[in-house]
PDB file of C-alpha atoms and ligand atoms in Angstrom:
ATOM      1  CA  MET A   1      -6.442  10.528  23.025  1.00  0.00           C
ATOM      2  CA  ARG A   2      -6.409   6.714  23.114  1.00  0.00           C
ATOM      3  CA  THR A   3      -7.202   5.290  19.734  1.00  0.00           C
ATOM      4  CA  ILE A   4      -6.799   2.343  17.376  1.00  0.00           C
ATOM      5  CA  LEU A   5      -6.531   2.289  13.579  1.00  0.00           C
ATOM      6  CA  LEU A   6      -8.302  -0.790  12.258  1.00  0.00           C
ATOM      7  CA  GLY A   7      -8.308  -1.830   8.609  1.00  0.00           C
ATOM      8  CA  PRO A   8      -6.912  -4.315   6.089  1.00  0.00           C
ATOM      9  CA  PRO A   9      -3.318  -4.194   4.793  1.00  0.00           C
ATOM     10  CA  GLY A  10      -3.019  -1.185   2.492  1.00  0.00           C
ATOM     11  CA  ALA A  11      -6.007   0.679   3.975  1.00  0.00           C
ATOM     12  CA  GLY A  12      -3.756   3.626   4.831  1.00  0.00           C
ATOM     13  CA  LYS A  13      -3.244   3.069   8.571  1.00  0.00           C
ATOM     14  CA  GLY A  14       0.466   3.936   8.608  1.00  0.00           C
ATOM     15  CA  THR A  15      -0.050   6.933   6.317  1.00  0.00           C
ATOM     16  CA  GLN A  16      -2.820   8.329   8.511  1.00  0.00           C
ATOM     17  CA  ALA A  17      -1.019   7.461  11.757  1.00  0.00           C
ATOM     18  CA  ALA A  18       1.733   9.920  10.833  1.00  0.00           C
ATOM     19  CA  VAL A  19      -0.835  12.736  10.580  1.00  0.00           C
ATOM     20  CA  ILE A  20      -2.794  11.805  13.720  1.00  0.00           C
ATOM     21  CA  VAL A  21       0.202  11.501  16.071  1.00  0.00           C
ATOM     22  CA  ASN A  22       1.392  14.893  14.900  1.00  0.00           C
ATOM     23  CA  GLU A  23      -2.037  16.438  15.459  1.00  0.00           C
ATOM     24  CA  PHE A  24      -2.664  14.905  18.898  1.00  0.00           C
ATOM     25  CA  HIS A  25       0.953  14.597  20.168  1.00  0.00           C
ATOM     26  CA  ILE A  26       0.660  10.929  21.057  1.00  0.00           C
ATOM     27  CA  PRO A  27       3.052   8.011  20.402  1.00  0.00           C
ATOM     28  CA  HIS A  28       2.516   5.854  17.303  1.00  0.00           C
ATOM     29  CA  ILE A  29       2.625   2.162  18.244  1.00  0.00           C
ATOM     30  CA  SER A  30       2.785  -0.036  15.142  1.00  0.00           C
ATOM     31  CA  THR A  31       3.329  -3.713  15.912  1.00  0.00           C
ATOM     32  CA  GLY A  32       4.464  -4.246  12.301  1.00  0.00           C
ATOM     33  CA  ASP A  33       7.130  -1.518  12.753  1.00  0.00           C
ATOM     34  CA  ILE A  34       8.260  -3.104  16.052  1.00  0.00           C
ATOM     35  CA  PHE A  35       8.728  -6.468  14.290  1.00  0.00           C
ATOM     36  CA  ARG A  36      10.554  -4.887  11.323  1.00  0.00           C
ATOM     37  CA  TYR A  37      12.883  -3.062  13.759  1.00  0.00           C
ATOM     38  CA  ASN A  38      13.642  -6.382  15.488  1.00  0.00           C
ATOM     39  CA  ILE A  39      14.272  -8.089  12.130  1.00  0.00           C
ATOM     40  CA  LYS A  40      16.743  -5.328  11.217  1.00  0.00           C
ATOM     41  CA  GLN A  41      18.499  -5.712  14.586  1.00  0.00           C
ATOM     42  CA  GLY A  42      18.653  -9.503  14.158  1.00  0.00           C
ATOM     43  CA  THR A  43      16.956 -10.251  17.514  1.00  0.00           C
ATOM     44  CA  ASP A  44      15.362 -13.614  18.353  1.00  0.00           C
ATOM     45  CA  LEU A  45      11.967 -11.923  18.313  1.00  0.00           C
ATOM     46  CA  GLY A  46      12.721 -10.560  14.830  1.00  0.00           C
ATOM     47  CA  LYS A  47      13.745 -14.011  13.559  1.00  0.00           C
ATOM     48  CA  GLU A  48      10.584 -15.609  14.910  1.00  0.00           C
ATOM     49  CA  ALA A  49       8.295 -12.831  13.626  1.00  0.00           C
ATOM     50  CA  LYS A  50       9.867 -12.906  10.141  1.00  0.00           C
ATOM     51  CA  SER A  51       8.970 -16.561   9.637  1.00  0.00           C
ATOM     52  CA  TYR A  52       5.276 -15.624   9.957  1.00  0.00           C
ATOM     53  CA  MET A  53       5.422 -12.234   8.226  1.00  0.00           C
ATOM     54  CA  ASP A  54       7.052 -13.596   5.051  1.00  0.00           C
ATOM     55  CA  GLN A  55       4.137 -16.022   4.655  1.00  0.00           C
ATOM     56  CA  GLY A  56       1.507 -13.335   5.266  1.00  0.00           C
ATOM     57  CA  LEU A  57       0.517 -15.001   8.558  1.00  0.00           C
ATOM     58  CA  LEU A  58      -0.057 -13.396  11.937  1.00  0.00           C
ATOM     59  CA  VAL A  59       2.629 -13.563  14.600  1.00  0.00           C
ATOM     60  CA  PRO A  60       1.257 -15.586  17.593  1.00  0.00           C
ATOM     61  CA  ASP A  61      -0.922 -13.613  20.014  1.00  0.00           C
ATOM     62  CA  GLU A  62       1.291 -14.233  23.110  1.00  0.00           C
ATOM     63  CA  LEU A  63       4.282 -12.545  21.475  1.00  0.00           C
ATOM     64  CA  VAL A  64       2.343  -9.537  20.217  1.00  0.00           C
ATOM     65  CA  VAL A  65       0.340  -8.961  23.395  1.00  0.00           C
ATOM     66  CA  ALA A  66       3.452  -9.008  25.611  1.00  0.00           C
ATOM     67  CA  ILE A  67       5.123  -6.387  23.424  1.00  0.00           C
ATOM     68  CA  VAL A  68       2.127  -4.069  23.389  1.00  0.00           C
ATOM     69  CA  GLU A  69       1.551  -4.446  27.119  1.00  0.00           C
ATOM     70  CA  ASP A  70       5.148  -3.404  27.840  1.00  0.00           C
ATOM     71  CA  ARG A  71       4.942  -0.508  25.417  1.00  0.00           C
ATOM     72  CA  LEU A  72       1.676   0.861  26.867  1.00  0.00           C
ATOM     73  CA  LYS A  73       3.223   0.936  30.347  1.00  0.00           C
ATOM     74  CA  GLN A  74       5.913   3.379  29.227  1.00  0.00           C
ATOM     75  CA  GLU A  75       5.748   6.964  30.408  1.00  0.00           C
ATOM     76  CA  ASP A  76       4.959   8.516  26.998  1.00  0.00           C
ATOM     77  CA  CYS A  77       1.678   6.546  26.801  1.00  0.00           C
ATOM     78  CA  LYS A  78       0.298   8.103  30.005  1.00  0.00           C
ATOM     79  CA  THR A  79      -1.749  10.739  28.174  1.00  0.00           C
ATOM     80  CA  GLY A  80      -2.609   8.705  25.093  1.00  0.00           C
ATOM     81  CA  PHE A  81      -1.461   6.523  22.205  1.00  0.00           C
ATOM     82  CA  LEU A  82      -2.313   5.426  18.695  1.00  0.00           C
ATOM     83  CA  LEU A  83      -2.274   1.676  18.049  1.00  0.00           C
ATOM     84  CA  ASP A  84      -1.713   0.774  14.371  1.00  0.00           C
ATOM     85  CA  GLY A  85      -2.107  -2.874  13.335  1.00  0.00           C
ATOM     86  CA  PHE A  86      -3.036  -4.048  16.848  1.00  0.00           C
ATOM     87  CA  PRO A  87      -5.314  -5.713  17.859  1.00  0.00           C
ATOM     88  CA  ARG A  88      -5.718  -8.123  14.929  1.00  0.00           C
ATOM     89  CA  THR A  89      -7.521 -11.031  16.635  1.00  0.00           C
ATOM     90  CA  ALA A  90     -10.342 -11.402  19.186  1.00  0.00           C
ATOM     91  CA  ASN A  91      -7.771 -12.673  21.730  1.00  0.00           C
ATOM     92  CA  GLN A  92      -5.625  -9.590  21.217  1.00  0.00           C
ATOM     93  CA  ALA A  93      -8.659  -7.277  21.601  1.00  0.00           C
ATOM     94  CA  GLU A  94      -9.658  -8.970  24.859  1.00  0.00           C
ATOM     95  CA  ALA A  95      -6.078  -8.857  26.148  1.00  0.00           C
ATOM     96  CA  LEU A  96      -5.924  -5.134  25.316  1.00  0.00           C
ATOM     97  CA  ASP A  97      -9.176  -4.514  27.216  1.00  0.00           C
ATOM     98  CA  ASN A  98      -7.635  -6.217  30.259  1.00  0.00           C
ATOM     99  CA  VAL A  99      -4.435  -4.183  30.053  1.00  0.00           C
ATOM    100  CA  LEU A 100      -6.398  -0.922  29.743  1.00  0.00           C
ATOM    101  CA  ARG A 101      -8.714  -1.914  32.603  1.00  0.00           C
ATOM    102  CA  ASN A 102      -5.677  -2.543  34.833  1.00  0.00           C
ATOM    103  CA  MET A 103      -4.276   0.834  33.816  1.00  0.00           C
ATOM    104  CA  LYS A 104      -7.711   2.374  34.641  1.00  0.00           C
ATOM    105  CA  VAL A 105      -8.041   3.977  31.226  1.00  0.00           C
ATOM    106  CA  ALA A 106     -10.370   3.428  28.258  1.00  0.00           C
ATOM    107  CA  LEU A 107     -10.263   3.768  24.481  1.00  0.00           C
ATOM    108  CA  ASP A 108     -11.750   6.984  23.102  1.00  0.00           C
ATOM    109  CA  LYS A 109     -12.350   5.847  19.508  1.00  0.00           C
ATOM    110  CA  VAL A 110     -11.550   3.013  17.112  1.00  0.00           C
ATOM    111  CA  ILE A 111     -11.130   4.231  13.534  1.00  0.00           C
ATOM    112  CA  ASN A 112     -12.047   1.601  10.954  1.00  0.00           C
ATOM    113  CA  ILE A 113     -10.665   2.447   7.483  1.00  0.00           C
ATOM    114  CA  GLU A 114     -12.532   0.738   4.625  1.00  0.00           C
ATOM    115  CA  VAL A 115     -11.037   0.106   1.150  1.00  0.00           C
ATOM    116  CA  ASP A 116     -12.070  -2.263  -1.651  1.00  0.00           C
ATOM    117  CA  LYS A 117      -9.932  -5.426  -2.111  1.00  0.00           C
ATOM    118  CA  GLU A 118      -8.650  -4.687  -5.666  1.00  0.00           C
ATOM    119  CA  ARG A 119      -7.460  -1.283  -4.557  1.00  0.00           C
ATOM    120  CA  LEU A 120      -5.746  -2.748  -1.485  1.00  0.00           C
ATOM    121  CA  ILE A 121      -3.647  -5.033  -3.667  1.00  0.00           C
ATOM    122  CA  LYS A 122      -2.565  -2.118  -5.902  1.00  0.00           C
ATOM    123  CA  ARG A 123      -1.721  -0.030  -2.866  1.00  0.00           C
ATOM    124  CA  VAL A 124       0.356  -2.700  -1.131  1.00  0.00           C
ATOM    125  CA  VAL A 125       2.273  -3.831  -4.216  1.00  0.00           C
ATOM    126  CA  GLY A 126       3.154  -0.199  -5.105  1.00  0.00           C
ATOM    127  CA  ARG A 127       4.073   0.823  -1.552  1.00  0.00           C
ATOM    128  CA  ARG A 128       7.604   2.126  -0.944  1.00  0.00           C
ATOM    129  CA  ILE A 129       9.119   2.887   2.469  1.00  0.00           C
ATOM    130  CA  CYS A 130      12.064   5.105   3.379  1.00  0.00           C
ATOM    131  CA  LYS A 131      14.842   2.990   4.883  1.00  0.00           C
ATOM    132  CA  GLU A 132      15.938   5.894   7.087  1.00  0.00           C
ATOM    133  CA  CYS A 133      12.792   7.545   8.476  1.00  0.00           C
ATOM    134  CA  GLY A 134      10.038   5.048   7.584  1.00  0.00           C
ATOM    135  CA  ALA A 135       7.955   7.541   5.553  1.00  0.00           C
ATOM    136  CA  THR A 136       5.474   5.804   3.235  1.00  0.00           C
ATOM    137  CA  TYR A 137       5.062   6.474  -0.508  1.00  0.00           C
ATOM    138  CA  HIS A 138       3.277   4.853  -3.442  1.00  0.00           C
ATOM    139  CA  ILE A 139       4.811   4.609  -6.912  1.00  0.00           C
ATOM    140  CA  GLU A 140       1.564   5.851  -8.497  1.00  0.00           C
ATOM    141  CA  PHE A 141      -0.764   7.285  -5.818  1.00  0.00           C
ATOM    142  CA  ASN A 142       1.778   9.129  -3.645  1.00  0.00           C
ATOM    143  CA  PRO A 143       5.164   9.217  -5.410  1.00  0.00           C
ATOM    144  CA  SER A 144       8.261  10.911  -3.986  1.00  0.00           C
ATOM    145  CA  LEU A 145       9.579  13.883  -5.981  1.00  0.00           C
ATOM    146  CA  LYS A 146      12.833  12.081  -6.853  1.00  0.00           C
ATOM    147  CA  GLU A 147      12.389   8.434  -7.760  1.00  0.00           C
ATOM    148  CA  GLU A 148      13.714   6.041  -5.073  1.00  0.00           C
ATOM    149  CA  LEU A 149      14.529   8.912  -2.640  1.00  0.00           C
ATOM    150  CA  CYS A 150      12.567  10.153   0.382  1.00  0.00           C
ATOM    151  CA  ASP A 151      11.263  13.758   0.175  1.00  0.00           C
ATOM    152  CA  LYS A 152      11.619  14.217   3.933  1.00  0.00           C
ATOM    153  CA  CYS A 153      15.153  12.940   4.616  1.00  0.00           C
ATOM    154  CA  GLY A 154      16.691  11.934   1.254  1.00  0.00           C
ATOM    155  CA  GLY A 155      16.867   8.276   2.372  1.00  0.00           C
ATOM    156  CA  GLN A 156      16.634   5.357  -0.054  1.00  0.00           C
ATOM    157  CA  LEU A 157      13.138   3.995  -0.677  1.00  0.00           C
ATOM    158  CA  HIS A 158      12.578   0.239  -0.654  1.00  0.00           C
ATOM    159  CA  GLN A 159       9.818  -2.349  -0.933  1.00  0.00           C
ATOM    160  CA  ARG A 160       8.857  -4.406   2.126  1.00  0.00           C
ATOM    161  CA  ASP A 161       9.687  -8.139   1.820  1.00  0.00           C
ATOM    162  CA  ASP A 162       6.023  -9.001   2.448  1.00  0.00           C
ATOM    163  CA  ASP A 163       4.584  -6.548  -0.113  1.00  0.00           C
ATOM    164  CA  THR A 164       4.333  -9.070  -2.949  1.00  0.00           C
ATOM    165  CA  GLU A 165       1.093  -9.916  -4.761  1.00  0.00           C
ATOM    166  CA  ALA A 166       1.052 -13.488  -3.388  1.00  0.00           C
ATOM    167  CA  THR A 167       1.636 -12.427   0.206  1.00  0.00           C
ATOM    168  CA  VAL A 168      -0.850  -9.574   0.124  1.00  0.00           C
ATOM    169  CA  SER A 169      -3.683 -11.897  -0.985  1.00  0.00           C
ATOM    170  CA  LYS A 170      -2.913 -14.132   1.990  1.00  0.00           C
ATOM    171  CA  ARG A 171      -2.753 -11.111   4.313  1.00  0.00           C
ATOM    172  CA  ILE A 172      -6.166  -9.916   3.123  1.00  0.00           C
ATOM    173  CA  GLU A 173      -7.599 -13.414   3.653  1.00  0.00           C
ATOM    174  CA  VAL A 174      -6.147 -13.467   7.185  1.00  0.00           C
ATOM    175  CA  TYR A 175      -7.608  -9.991   7.779  1.00  0.00           C
ATOM    176  CA  LEU A 176     -11.093 -11.129   6.700  1.00  0.00           C
ATOM    177  CA  ASN A 177     -10.985 -14.237   8.919  1.00  0.00           C
ATOM    178  CA  GLU A 178      -9.206 -12.916  12.009  1.00  0.00           C
ATOM    179  CA  THR A 179      -9.461  -9.136  12.152  1.00  0.00           C
ATOM    180  CA  GLN A 180     -12.684  -8.092  10.445  1.00  0.00           C
ATOM    181  CA  PRO A 181     -14.799  -9.546  13.326  1.00  0.00           C
ATOM    182  CA  LEU A 182     -13.293  -6.827  15.560  1.00  0.00           C
ATOM    183  CA  ILE A 183     -15.464  -4.283  13.731  1.00  0.00           C
ATOM    184  CA  GLU A 184     -18.518  -5.766  15.483  1.00  0.00           C
ATOM    185  CA  TYR A 185     -16.583  -6.046  18.760  1.00  0.00           C
ATOM    186  CA  TYR A 186     -15.861  -2.301  18.829  1.00  0.00           C
ATOM    187  CA  LYS A 187     -19.299  -1.403  17.424  1.00  0.00           C
ATOM    188  CA  ASP A 188     -20.753  -3.177  20.471  1.00  0.00           C
ATOM    189  CA  GLN A 189     -18.419  -1.186  22.737  1.00  0.00           C
ATOM    190  CA  GLY A 190     -19.696   2.035  21.105  1.00  0.00           C
ATOM    191  CA  THR A 191     -16.249   3.270  20.083  1.00  0.00           C
ATOM    192  CA  LEU A 192     -16.237   2.465  16.348  1.00  0.00           C
ATOM    193  CA  VAL A 193     -16.121   5.133  13.624  1.00  0.00           C
ATOM    194  CA  THR A 194     -15.941   3.951   9.997  1.00  0.00           C
ATOM    195  CA  ILE A 195     -14.112   6.088   7.435  1.00  0.00           C
ATOM    196  CA  ASP A 196     -14.108   5.738   3.638  1.00  0.00           C
ATOM    197  CA  GLY A 197     -10.419   5.080   2.935  1.00  0.00           C
ATOM    198  CA  GLU A 198     -10.796   5.330  -0.853  1.00  0.00           C
ATOM    199  CA  LYS A 199     -10.778   9.141  -0.814  1.00  0.00           C
ATOM    200  CA  SER A 200      -7.548  11.142  -1.176  1.00  0.00           C
ATOM    201  CA  ILE A 201      -4.950  10.905   1.599  1.00  0.00           C
ATOM    202  CA  ASP A 202      -5.725  14.511   2.684  1.00  0.00           C
ATOM    203  CA  THR A 203      -9.497  13.978   2.753  1.00  0.00           C
ATOM    204  CA  VAL A 204      -9.139  10.788   4.784  1.00  0.00           C
ATOM    205  CA  SER A 205      -6.859  12.626   7.246  1.00  0.00           C
ATOM    206  CA  GLN A 206      -9.386  15.463   7.642  1.00  0.00           C
ATOM    207  CA  GLU A 207     -12.228  13.021   8.252  1.00  0.00           C
ATOM    208  CA  ILE A 208     -10.262  11.039  10.844  1.00  0.00           C
ATOM    209  CA  VAL A 209      -9.105  14.145  12.719  1.00  0.00           C
ATOM    210  CA  ALA A 210     -12.700  15.495  12.737  1.00  0.00           C
ATOM    211  CA  ALA A 211     -14.011  12.150  14.029  1.00  0.00           C
ATOM    212  CA  LEU A 212     -11.394  12.067  16.810  1.00  0.00           C
ATOM    213  CA  ARG A 213     -12.241  15.656  17.826  1.00  0.00           C
ATOM    214  CA  ARG A 214     -15.996  14.940  18.010  1.00  0.00           C
ATOM    215  CA  GLU A 215     -17.288  14.416  21.546  1.00  0.00           C
ATOM    216  CA  SER A 216     -19.428  11.327  20.855  1.00  0.00           C
TER     217      SER A 216
HETATM  218  P1  ADP B 301      -1.412   0.204   5.931  1.00  0.00           P
HETATM  219  O1  ADP B 301      -0.532   0.788   7.010  1.00  0.00           O
HETATM  220  O2  ADP B 301      -2.865   0.213   6.302  1.00  0.00           O
HETATM  221  O3  ADP B 301      -0.969  -1.151   5.459  1.00  0.00           O
HETATM  222  P2  ADP B 301      -0.270   2.337   4.268  1.00  0.00           P
HETATM  223  O4  ADP B 301      -0.559   3.581   5.040  1.00  0.00           O
HETATM  224  O5  ADP B 301       1.128   1.835   4.280  1.00  0.00           O
HETATM  225  O6  ADP B 301      -1.321   1.164   4.670  1.00  0.00           O
HETATM  226  O7  ADP B 301      -0.757   2.591   2.758  1.00  0.00           O
HETATM  227  C1  ADP B 301      -0.599   1.596   1.761  1.00  0.00           C
HETATM  228  C2  ADP B 301      -0.174   2.256   0.446  1.00  0.00           C
HETATM  229  O8  ADP B 301      -1.276   3.019  -0.066  1.00  0.00           O
HETATM  230  C3  ADP B 301       0.991   3.222   0.580  1.00  0.00           C
HETATM  231  O9  ADP B 301       1.812   3.084  -0.566  1.00  0.00           O
HETATM  232  C4  ADP B 301       0.326   4.609   0.647  1.00  0.00           C
HETATM  233  O10 ADP B 301       1.159   5.628   0.090  1.00  0.00           O
HETATM  234  C5  ADP B 301      -0.913   4.405  -0.197  1.00  0.00           C
HETATM  235  N1  ADP B 301      -2.094   5.153   0.304  1.00  0.00           N
HETATM  236  C6  ADP B 301      -2.458   5.337   1.603  1.00  0.00           C
HETATM  237  N2  ADP B 301      -3.608   6.039   1.671  1.00  0.00           N
HETATM  238  C7  ADP B 301      -3.988   6.306   0.390  1.00  0.00           C
HETATM  239  C8  ADP B 301      -5.105   6.999  -0.202  1.00  0.00           C
HETATM  240  N3  ADP B 301      -6.066   7.556   0.550  1.00  0.00           N
HETATM  241  N4  ADP B 301      -5.154   7.061  -1.559  1.00  0.00           N
HETATM  242  C9  ADP B 301      -4.189   6.476  -2.320  1.00  0.00           C
HETATM  243  N5  ADP B 301      -3.111   5.827  -1.829  1.00  0.00           N
HETATM  244  C10 ADP B 301      -3.008   5.734  -0.488  1.00  0.00           C
HETATM  245  P1  AMP B 302       1.803  -4.397   9.205  1.00  0.00           P
HETATM  246  O1  AMP B 302       3.053  -3.593   9.258  1.00  0.00           O
HETATM  247  O2  AMP B 302       0.746  -3.909  10.168  1.00  0.00           O
HETATM  248  O3  AMP B 302       1.278  -4.535   7.790  1.00  0.00           O
HETATM  249  O4  AMP B 302       2.181  -5.868   9.709  1.00  0.00           O
HETATM  250  C1  AMP B 302       3.104  -6.653   8.991  1.00  0.00           C
HETATM  251  C2  AMP B 302       3.075  -8.077   9.519  1.00  0.00           C
HETATM  252  O5  AMP B 302       3.502  -8.098  10.898  1.00  0.00           O
HETATM  253  C3  AMP B 302       1.718  -8.768   9.517  1.00  0.00           C
HETATM  254  O6  AMP B 302       1.384  -9.346   8.266  1.00  0.00           O
HETATM  255  C4  AMP B 302       1.914  -9.829  10.609  1.00  0.00           C
HETATM  256  O7  AMP B 302       2.695 -10.925  10.140  1.00  0.00           O
HETATM  257  C5  AMP B 302       2.781  -9.076  11.633  1.00  0.00           C
HETATM  258  N1  AMP B 302       1.925  -8.366  12.620  1.00  0.00           N
HETATM  259  C6  AMP B 302       1.835  -7.020  12.810  1.00  0.00           C
HETATM  260  N2  AMP B 302       0.967  -6.726  13.782  1.00  0.00           N
HETATM  261  C7  AMP B 302       0.483  -7.924  14.227  1.00  0.00           C
HETATM  262  C8  AMP B 302      -0.487  -8.291  15.210  1.00  0.00           C
HETATM  263  N3  AMP B 302      -1.150  -7.372  15.938  1.00  0.00           N
HETATM  264  N4  AMP B 302      -0.727  -9.615  15.383  1.00  0.00           N
HETATM  265  C9  AMP B 302      -0.080 -10.556  14.673  1.00  0.00           C
HETATM  266  N5  AMP B 302       0.818 -10.281  13.713  1.00  0.00           N
HETATM  267  C10 AMP B 302       1.102  -8.970  13.494  1.00  0.00           C
END
């Protein structure tokens, strides 16, 4: 299974990615997670990425494409992968097509998760992430059993630096300008499936898994 999760910040891509990779036994490649890992490690890449991320801007295409290209060439991507948060621009989508063409493989489906703007802001501002295992919660819509602690590993929950109201509005604007046009791009390729992301987490998961299992 070779697939992409497309959707604005807060649509539920990371939440659903956890379910899909478990169901289809494929690696989860989140460019946002790769940047956050590099920030934590204090690498040059992390420092450069952070300067864009904190402003709600996209990291330049050359940096992102090189990282994804390297990652897709690794052994565990031979039988499939889930891309989460990549591609985000027309340049990135074209670069990905080239990489896949050179690897002689093709995308099976692109899952486009749709959610209304007001709801996106509430979701992003209330998002909490486990510092240890990266599991995602929401203070209202998907709370952990013990406040501030992860149900899965007991790790401390925290808020991402870029999950502020000001930054999320910018990120949504950037999504509308740069990423939303990819919906047409993948519709033209015949791989796009649109899912209503406003339903419950479980219902959205069931609909995505069913769409990925369908032949056409
Ligand atoms: P993305 O990766 O697209 O930015 P996330 O998966 O991190 O989005 O989800 C954003 C926030 O919304 C998280 O706090 C998550 O718990 C919550 N969330 C995700 N899907 C749903 C849903 N279907 N209903 C309500 N809240 C959701
Ligand atoms: P995410 O974790 O997907 O919400 O991404 C967090 C931030 O990382 C984004 O707001 C961007 O600054 C940066 N980022 C992640 N993926 C990409 C990408 N494909 N292209 C450019 N910037 C990205």
